mmCIF file of C-alpha atoms in Angstrom:
data_model
loop_
_atom_site.group_PDB
_atom_site.id
_atom_site.type_symbol
_atom_site.label_atom_id
_atom_site.label_comp_id
_atom_site.label_asym_id
_atom_site.label_seq_id
_atom_site.Cartn_x
_atom_site.Cartn_y
_atom_site.Cartn_z
ATOM 1 C CA UNK A 1 11.801 -8.310 -10.431
ATOM 2 C CA UNK A 2 8.528 -7.100 -11.489
ATOM 3 C CA UNK A 3 7.489 -7.967 -15.065
ATOM 4 C CA UNK A 4 4.921 -5.714 -16.890
ATOM 5 C CA UNK A 5 4.016 -6.269 -20.144
ATOM 6 C CA UNK A 6 1.566 -3.393 -20.705
ATOM 7 C CA UNK A 7 3.475 -0.241 -20.995
ATOM 8 C CA UNK A 8 0.389 1.468 -19.491
ATOM 9 C CA UNK A 9 1.231 0.062 -16.265
ATOM 10 C CA UNK A 10 4.472 1.042 -16.188
ATOM 11 C CA UNK A 11 3.725 4.725 -17.215
ATOM 12 C CA UNK A 12 1.180 4.969 -14.453
ATOM 13 C CA UNK A 13 3.154 3.409 -11.822
ATOM 14 C CA UNK A 14 6.096 5.662 -12.561
ATOM 15 C CA UNK A 15 4.211 8.810 -12.879
ATOM 16 C CA UNK A 16 2.989 7.871 -9.560
ATOM 17 C CA UNK A 17 6.628 7.876 -8.098
ATOM 18 C CA UNK A 18 7.081 11.255 -9.795
ATOM 19 C CA UNK A 19 4.060 12.766 -8.196
ATOM 20 C CA UNK A 20 5.262 11.545 -4.618
ATOM 21 C CA UNK A 21 8.710 12.815 -4.999
ATOM 22 C CA UNK A 22 7.570 16.315 -6.129
ATOM 23 C CA UNK A 23 4.060 17.320 -5.007
ATOM 24 C CA UNK A 24 5.225 18.305 -1.760
ATOM 25 C CA UNK A 25 2.297 19.806 0.507
ATOM 26 C CA UNK A 26 4.519 22.774 1.740
ATOM 27 C CA UNK A 27 5.632 23.775 -1.619
ATOM 28 C CA UNK A 28 2.353 23.520 -3.231
ATOM 29 C CA UNK A 29 1.331 25.967 -0.727
ATOM 30 C CA UNK A 30 3.868 28.841 -2.103
ATOM 31 C CA UNK A 31 4.618 27.867 -5.521
ATOM 32 C CA UNK A 32 3.063 26.849 -8.801
ATOM 33 C CA UNK A 33 2.511 22.976 -9.406
ATOM 34 C CA UNK A 34 5.267 21.309 -11.010
ATOM 35 C CA UNK A 35 4.260 19.853 -14.406
ATOM 36 C CA UNK A 36 5.238 16.484 -15.339
ATOM 37 C CA UNK A 37 5.324 16.180 -18.792
ATOM 38 C CA UNK A 38 3.963 12.468 -19.748
ATOM 39 C CA UNK A 39 4.669 12.846 -23.317
ATOM 40 C CA UNK A 40 8.577 12.707 -22.089
ATOM 41 C CA UNK A 41 8.113 10.477 -19.433
ATOM 42 C CA UNK A 42 6.317 8.134 -22.328
ATOM 43 C CA UNK A 43 9.183 8.374 -24.637
ATOM 44 C CA UNK A 44 11.830 7.664 -22.070
ATOM 45 C CA UNK A 45 9.970 4.480 -20.699
ATOM 46 C CA UNK A 46 9.019 3.315 -24.869
ATOM 47 C CA UNK A 47 13.012 3.791 -25.410
ATOM 48 C CA UNK A 48 13.878 1.513 -22.647
ATOM 49 C CA UNK A 49 10.927 -1.150 -22.900
ATOM 50 C CA UNK A 50 13.264 -2.729 -25.355
ATOM 51 C CA UNK A 51 16.425 -2.774 -24.252
ATOM 52 C CA UNK A 52 15.531 -5.730 -22.025
ATOM 53 C CA UNK A 53 16.039 -3.524 -18.922
ATOM 54 C CA UNK A 54 14.737 -4.700 -15.192
ATOM 55 C CA UNK A 55 11.357 -2.741 -14.126
ATOM 56 C CA UNK A 56 13.544 -1.538 -11.367
ATOM 57 C CA UNK A 57 16.076 -0.172 -13.806
ATOM 58 C CA UNK A 58 13.395 1.470 -16.009
ATOM 59 C CA UNK A 59 11.890 3.029 -12.910
ATOM 60 C CA UNK A 60 15.195 4.522 -11.667
ATOM 61 C CA UNK A 61 16.688 6.147 -15.058
ATOM 62 C CA UNK A 62 12.508 7.438 -15.752
ATOM 63 C CA UNK A 63 12.486 9.126 -12.318
ATOM 64 C CA UNK A 64 15.648 10.681 -11.849
ATOM 65 C CA UNK A 65 15.690 12.291 -15.782
ATOM 66 C CA UNK A 66 12.273 13.428 -15.251
ATOM 67 C CA UNK A 67 13.278 14.907 -11.882
ATOM 68 C CA UNK A 68 15.678 16.997 -13.515
ATOM 69 C CA UNK A 69 13.357 17.969 -16.026
ATOM 70 C CA UNK A 70 11.119 19.292 -13.575
ATOM 71 C CA UNK A 71 14.263 21.068 -12.261
ATOM 72 C CA UNK A 72 14.756 22.578 -15.362
ATOM 73 C CA UNK A 73 11.352 23.666 -15.540
ATOM 74 C CA UNK A 74 10.450 24.863 -12.133
ATOM 75 C CA UNK A 75 13.904 27.185 -12.690
ATOM 76 C CA UNK A 76 12.209 28.217 -15.938
ATOM 77 C CA UNK A 77 9.282 29.829 -14.245
ATOM 78 C CA UNK A 78 10.990 32.258 -11.830
ATOM 79 C CA UNK A 79 9.991 35.315 -12.613
ATOM 80 C CA UNK A 80 12.353 38.337 -12.050
ATOM 81 C CA UNK A 81 9.686 40.731 -11.445
ATOM 82 C CA UNK A 82 7.729 38.868 -8.834
ATOM 83 C CA UNK A 83 6.586 40.827 -6.451
ATOM 84 C CA UNK A 84 6.394 37.729 -3.714
ATOM 85 C CA UNK A 85 9.835 37.665 -2.699
ATOM 86 C CA UNK A 86 9.331 34.079 -0.540
ATOM 87 C CA UNK A 87 7.355 32.766 -3.356
ATOM 88 C CA UNK A 88 10.493 33.534 -5.941
ATOM 89 C CA UNK A 89 12.861 32.203 -3.314
ATOM 90 C CA UNK A 90 11.178 28.713 -2.928
ATOM 91 C CA UNK A 91 10.718 28.154 -6.321
ATOM 92 C CA UNK A 92 14.395 28.407 -6.593
ATOM 93 C CA UNK A 93 14.729 26.080 -3.760
ATOM 94 C CA UNK A 94 12.186 23.637 -5.085
ATOM 95 C CA UNK A 95 14.311 23.571 -8.150
ATOM 96 C CA UNK A 96 17.394 22.878 -6.609
ATOM 97 C CA UNK A 97 15.636 20.079 -4.457
ATOM 98 C CA UNK A 98 14.306 18.324 -7.557
ATOM 99 C CA UNK A 99 17.966 18.480 -8.907
ATOM 100 C CA UNK A 100 19.033 16.816 -5.501
ATOM 101 C CA UNK A 101 16.582 13.893 -5.682
ATOM 102 C CA UNK A 102 18.103 13.035 -9.262
ATOM 103 C CA UNK A 103 21.717 13.147 -8.016
ATOM 104 C CA UNK A 104 20.784 10.937 -5.418
ATOM 105 C CA UNK A 105 18.981 8.421 -7.323
ATOM 106 C CA UNK A 106 21.515 8.179 -10.079
ATOM 107 C CA UNK A 107 24.300 8.348 -7.088
ATOM 108 C CA UNK A 108 22.629 5.268 -5.469
ATOM 109 C CA UNK A 109 22.616 3.400 -8.625
ATOM 110 C CA UNK A 110 26.409 4.055 -9.007
ATOM 111 C CA UNK A 111 25.843 4.973 -13.213
ATOM 112 C CA UNK A 112 28.337 7.761 -13.270
ATOM 113 C CA UNK A 113 28.233 7.656 -16.965
ATOM 114 C CA UNK A 114 24.385 8.448 -16.912
ATOM 115 C CA UNK A 115 25.281 11.339 -14.733
ATOM 116 C CA UNK A 116 27.697 12.669 -16.869
ATOM 117 C CA UNK A 117 25.584 12.202 -19.999
ATOM 118 C CA UNK A 118 22.173 13.665 -18.585
ATOM 119 C CA UNK A 119 24.949 16.951 -17.231
ATOM 120 C CA UNK A 120 25.839 17.484 -20.839
ATOM 121 C CA UNK A 121 22.039 17.745 -21.596
ATOM 122 C CA UNK A 122 21.286 20.162 -18.702
ATOM 123 C CA UNK A 123 24.580 22.482 -19.917
ATOM 124 C CA UNK A 124 23.137 22.455 -23.582
ATOM 125 C CA UNK A 125 19.558 23.443 -22.141
ATOM 126 C CA UNK A 126 20.938 26.266 -20.079
ATOM 127 C CA UNK A 127 23.398 27.561 -22.573
ATOM 128 C CA UNK A 128 20.423 27.775 -25.009
ATOM 129 C CA UNK A 129 18.110 29.490 -22.314
ATOM 130 C CA UNK A 130 20.928 32.022 -22.087
ATOM 131 C CA UNK A 131 20.846 32.582 -25.895
ATOM 132 C CA UNK A 132 17.287 33.393 -25.931
ATOM 133 C CA UNK A 133 16.754 35.313 -22.829
ATOM 134 C CA UNK A 134 19.892 37.687 -23.156
ATOM 135 C CA UNK A 135 18.514 37.876 -26.988
ATOM 136 C CA UNK A 136 21.858 36.331 -28.119
ATOM 137 C CA UNK A 137 20.523 35.586 -31.379
ATOM 138 C CA UNK A 138 21.604 35.618 -34.936
ATOM 139 C CA UNK A 139 18.440 34.852 -36.853
ATOM 140 C CA UNK A 140 15.261 32.652 -37.192
ATOM 141 C CA UNK A 141 17.135 29.678 -37.615
ATOM 142 C CA UNK A 142 19.338 30.168 -34.206
ATOM 143 C CA UNK A 143 16.487 30.738 -32.265
ATOM 144 C CA UNK A 144 14.321 27.709 -33.270
ATOM 145 C CA UNK A 145 17.374 25.942 -33.002
ATOM 146 C CA UNK A 146 17.689 26.858 -29.692
ATOM 147 C CA UNK A 147 14.096 26.535 -28.557
ATOM 148 C CA UNK A 148 14.526 22.644 -29.906
ATOM 149 C CA UNK A 149 17.572 22.213 -27.599
ATOM 150 C CA UNK A 150 15.967 23.435 -24.620
ATOM 151 C CA UNK A 151 12.812 20.800 -25.156
ATOM 152 C CA UNK A 152 14.891 18.017 -26.429
ATOM 153 C CA UNK A 153 18.845 17.676 -25.283
ATOM 154 C CA UNK A 154 17.859 16.013 -22.101
ATOM 155 C CA UNK A 155 15.910 13.070 -23.712
ATOM 156 C CA UNK A 156 18.469 13.025 -26.800
ATOM 157 C CA UNK A 157 21.263 12.664 -24.077
ATOM 158 C CA UNK A 158 19.442 9.876 -22.719
ATOM 159 C CA UNK A 159 19.375 7.962 -26.195
ATOM 160 C CA UNK A 160 22.767 8.755 -26.604
ATOM 161 C CA UNK A 161 23.165 6.617 -23.486
ATOM 162 C CA UNK A 162 21.590 3.698 -24.210
ATOM 163 C CA UNK A 163 22.974 4.089 -28.235
ATOM 164 C CA UNK A 164 19.433 4.594 -29.881
ATOM 165 C CA UNK A 165 20.397 7.736 -31.368
ATOM 166 C CA UNK A 166 17.990 6.582 -34.245
ATOM 167 C CA UNK A 167 15.314 8.515 -31.692
ATOM 168 C CA UNK A 168 16.877 11.434 -31.840
ATOM 169 C CA UNK A 169 15.633 13.369 -34.684
ATOM 170 C CA UNK A 170 11.856 12.029 -33.848
ATOM 171 C CA UNK A 171 12.461 13.196 -30.247
ATOM 172 C CA UNK A 172 13.623 16.720 -31.146
ATOM 173 C CA UNK A 173 10.873 17.821 -33.745
ATOM 174 C CA UNK A 174 7.999 16.219 -31.648
ATOM 175 C CA UNK A 175 9.238 18.459 -28.566
ATOM 176 C CA UNK A 176 9.992 21.053 -30.510
ATOM 177 C CA UNK A 177 6.454 20.825 -32.091
ATOM 178 C CA UNK A 178 4.734 20.818 -28.921
ATOM 179 C CA UNK A 179 6.583 23.842 -27.766
ATOM 180 C CA UNK A 180 5.676 25.804 -30.733
ATOM 181 C CA UNK A 181 1.976 24.859 -30.203
ATOM 182 C CA UNK A 182 2.269 26.125 -26.634
ATOM 183 C CA UNK A 183 4.003 29.151 -27.548
ATOM 184 C CA UNK A 184 0.933 29.873 -29.864
ATOM 185 C CA UNK A 185 -1.764 29.154 -27.544
ATOM 186 C CA UNK A 186 0.131 31.696 -24.896
ATOM 187 C CA UNK A 187 0.425 34.204 -27.772
ATOM 188 C CA UNK A 188 -3.613 34.021 -28.758
ATOM 189 C CA UNK A 189 -4.408 33.841 -25.208
ATOM 190 C CA UNK A 190 -2.105 36.424 -23.382
ATOM 191 C CA UNK A 191 -0.473 37.862 -26.306
ATOM 192 C CA UNK A 192 2.928 37.177 -24.360
ATOM 193 C CA UNK A 193 5.150 34.578 -25.658
ATOM 194 C CA UNK A 194 8.831 34.072 -25.267
ATOM 195 C CA UNK A 195 9.102 33.041 -28.780
ATOM 196 C CA UNK A 196 7.038 35.397 -30.544
ATOM 197 C CA UNK A 197 8.941 38.562 -28.497
ATOM 198 C CA UNK A 198 11.820 36.971 -30.097
ATOM 199 C CA UNK A 199 10.729 36.781 -33.291
ATOM 200 C CA UNK A 200 9.403 40.274 -33.156
ATOM 201 C CA UNK A 201 12.928 41.338 -32.394
ATOM 202 C CA UNK A 202 14.645 39.391 -34.968
ATOM 203 C CA UNK A 203 12.188 40.192 -37.290
ATOM 204 C CA UNK A 204 11.577 43.922 -36.490
ATOM 205 C CA UNK A 205 14.686 45.162 -35.178
ATOM 206 C CA UNK A 206 14.398 48.343 -33.115
ATOM 207 C CA UNK A 207 10.681 48.075 -33.029
ATOM 208 C CA UNK A 208 9.740 49.167 -29.515
ATOM 209 C CA UNK A 209 6.088 48.720 -30.005
ATOM 210 C CA UNK A 210 4.622 45.524 -27.654
ATOM 211 C CA UNK A 211 3.602 42.513 -29.113
ATOM 212 C CA UNK A 212 -0.059 43.287 -28.703
ATOM 213 C CA UNK A 213 0.496 46.443 -30.479
ATOM 214 C CA UNK A 214 1.620 45.033 -33.623
ATOM 215 C CA UNK A 215 -0.492 45.461 -36.786
ATOM 216 C CA UNK A 216 -2.038 42.546 -38.113
ATOM 217 C CA UNK A 217 -0.011 42.179 -41.239
ATOM 218 C CA UNK A 218 2.891 42.160 -38.437
ATOM 219 C CA UNK A 219 1.323 39.654 -36.326
ATOM 220 C CA UNK A 220 0.434 37.375 -39.145
ATOM 221 C CA UNK A 221 3.842 37.504 -40.535
ATOM 222 C CA UNK A 222 5.298 36.213 -36.979
ATOM 223 C CA UNK A 223 2.760 33.266 -37.317
ATOM 224 C CA UNK A 224 3.619 32.399 -40.964
ATOM 225 C CA UNK A 225 6.942 31.716 -39.644
ATOM 226 C CA UNK A 226 6.009 30.010 -36.595
ATOM 227 C CA UNK A 227 3.695 27.938 -38.965
ATOM 228 C CA UNK A 228 6.301 27.179 -41.423
ATOM 229 C CA UNK A 229 8.401 25.459 -38.428
ATOM 230 C CA UNK A 230 5.411 23.315 -37.136
ATOM 231 C CA UNK A 231 4.837 22.073 -40.864
ATOM 232 C CA UNK A 232 8.435 20.912 -41.035
ATOM 233 C CA UNK A 233 8.689 19.101 -37.703
ATOM 234 C CA UNK A 234 5.405 17.599 -38.642
ATOM 235 C CA UNK A 235 6.827 15.867 -41.545
ATOM 236 C CA UNK A 236 9.770 14.665 -39.304
ATOM 237 C CA UNK A 237 7.265 13.329 -36.908
ATOM 238 C CA UNK A 238 4.997 11.701 -39.339
ATOM 239 C CA UNK A 239 7.996 9.829 -41.059
ATOM 240 C CA UNK A 240 9.431 8.869 -37.481
ATOM 241 C CA UNK A 241 6.110 7.305 -36.573
ATOM 242 C CA UNK A 242 6.399 4.786 -39.531
ATOM 243 C CA UNK A 243 10.131 4.283 -39.630
ATOM 244 C CA UNK A 244 10.856 3.868 -35.505
ATOM 245 C CA UNK A 245 10.873 0.247 -34.533
ATOM 246 C CA UNK A 246 9.176 -0.701 -31.552
ATOM 247 C CA UNK A 247 6.405 2.140 -31.495
ATOM 248 C CA UNK A 248 3.685 1.253 -29.074
ATOM 249 C CA UNK A 249 0.029 1.861 -29.598
ATOM 250 C CA UNK A 250 -0.061 4.599 -26.650
ATOM 251 C CA UNK A 251 2.871 6.623 -27.559
ATOM 252 C CA UNK A 252 1.110 6.867 -31.010
ATOM 253 C CA UNK A 253 -1.865 7.965 -29.850
ATOM 254 C CA UNK A 254 -0.186 10.661 -28.350
ATOM 255 C CA UNK A 255 1.541 11.974 -30.890
ATOM 256 C CA UNK A 256 -1.715 11.803 -33.222
ATOM 257 C CA UNK A 257 -3.365 13.980 -30.390
ATOM 258 C CA UNK A 258 -0.720 16.567 -30.583
ATOM 259 C CA UNK A 259 -0.442 16.520 -34.589
ATOM 260 C CA UNK A 260 -4.052 16.943 -34.531
ATOM 261 C CA UNK A 261 -4.032 20.090 -32.449
ATOM 262 C CA UNK A 262 -2.316 21.940 -34.981
ATOM 263 C CA UNK A 263 -4.422 24.401 -37.108
ATOM 264 C CA UNK A 264 -2.644 27.137 -39.194
ATOM 265 C CA UNK A 265 -3.491 30.131 -38.217
ATOM 266 C CA UNK A 266 -1.225 32.449 -40.393
ATOM 267 C CA UNK A 267 -4.621 34.324 -41.991
ATOM 268 C CA UNK A 268 -6.214 34.663 -38.661
ATOM 269 C CA UNK A 269 -5.675 38.329 -38.005
ATOM 270 C CA UNK A 270 -5.690 39.537 -41.635
ATOM 271 C CA UNK A 271 -8.955 37.726 -41.946
ATOM 272 C CA UNK A 272 -10.700 39.188 -38.911
ATOM 273 C CA UNK A 273 -9.001 42.646 -39.455
#
């Protein structure tokens, strides 16, 4: 049995194993490079690091969970308006391929209960994606809750399985925080964001104006709402860092890095206008 005291070693080894699985040379010629969310991987390893699991089990659980996460992310990047039908079909197949690898890994380990737990997470993620993309939302709170579940359901079901749900509030808010930061970044750089598009439809119902054509006051209002939820999640994250047991230095550094990326921009459009 491999014994590794340094969580960095475990992280590096398992990340390398994931890369070998998903960086297929043929697929990479036709689809966007799959994104490995290093923070999610580190959280998985951090949870298991204190559970007296063998390194082999940690590898298997982390690898299988990240494969299904990458499959979900790959399917989400499919564009219905893609002009390259071959690219679109390959992206669908790539997501299915990663899902197949996940099932094979857990089936080989005969851990049926873990498969059931993660399957519940997949179901929850897909249900909330449908709410958002079909605009089946009943207000801002519902939208934000759906975004949070999309980002965290897989990992919270994972922690439930190991009976360490004390992690769940932190996991949900940290991954939600990161998603909101990314949505703001997309909005500023390209003025395109599923979150801000959904917020616009809720706040300004019946307004057919495109995001980039909203007034400075309207855009500022959307940013204020996003900042409000970022602030709420930031408070939960900072509390979790202080109270959760077995926090390692590497995870704490990555959390601090993410928190430091947040700067309120609520007045940007008004001040520049």
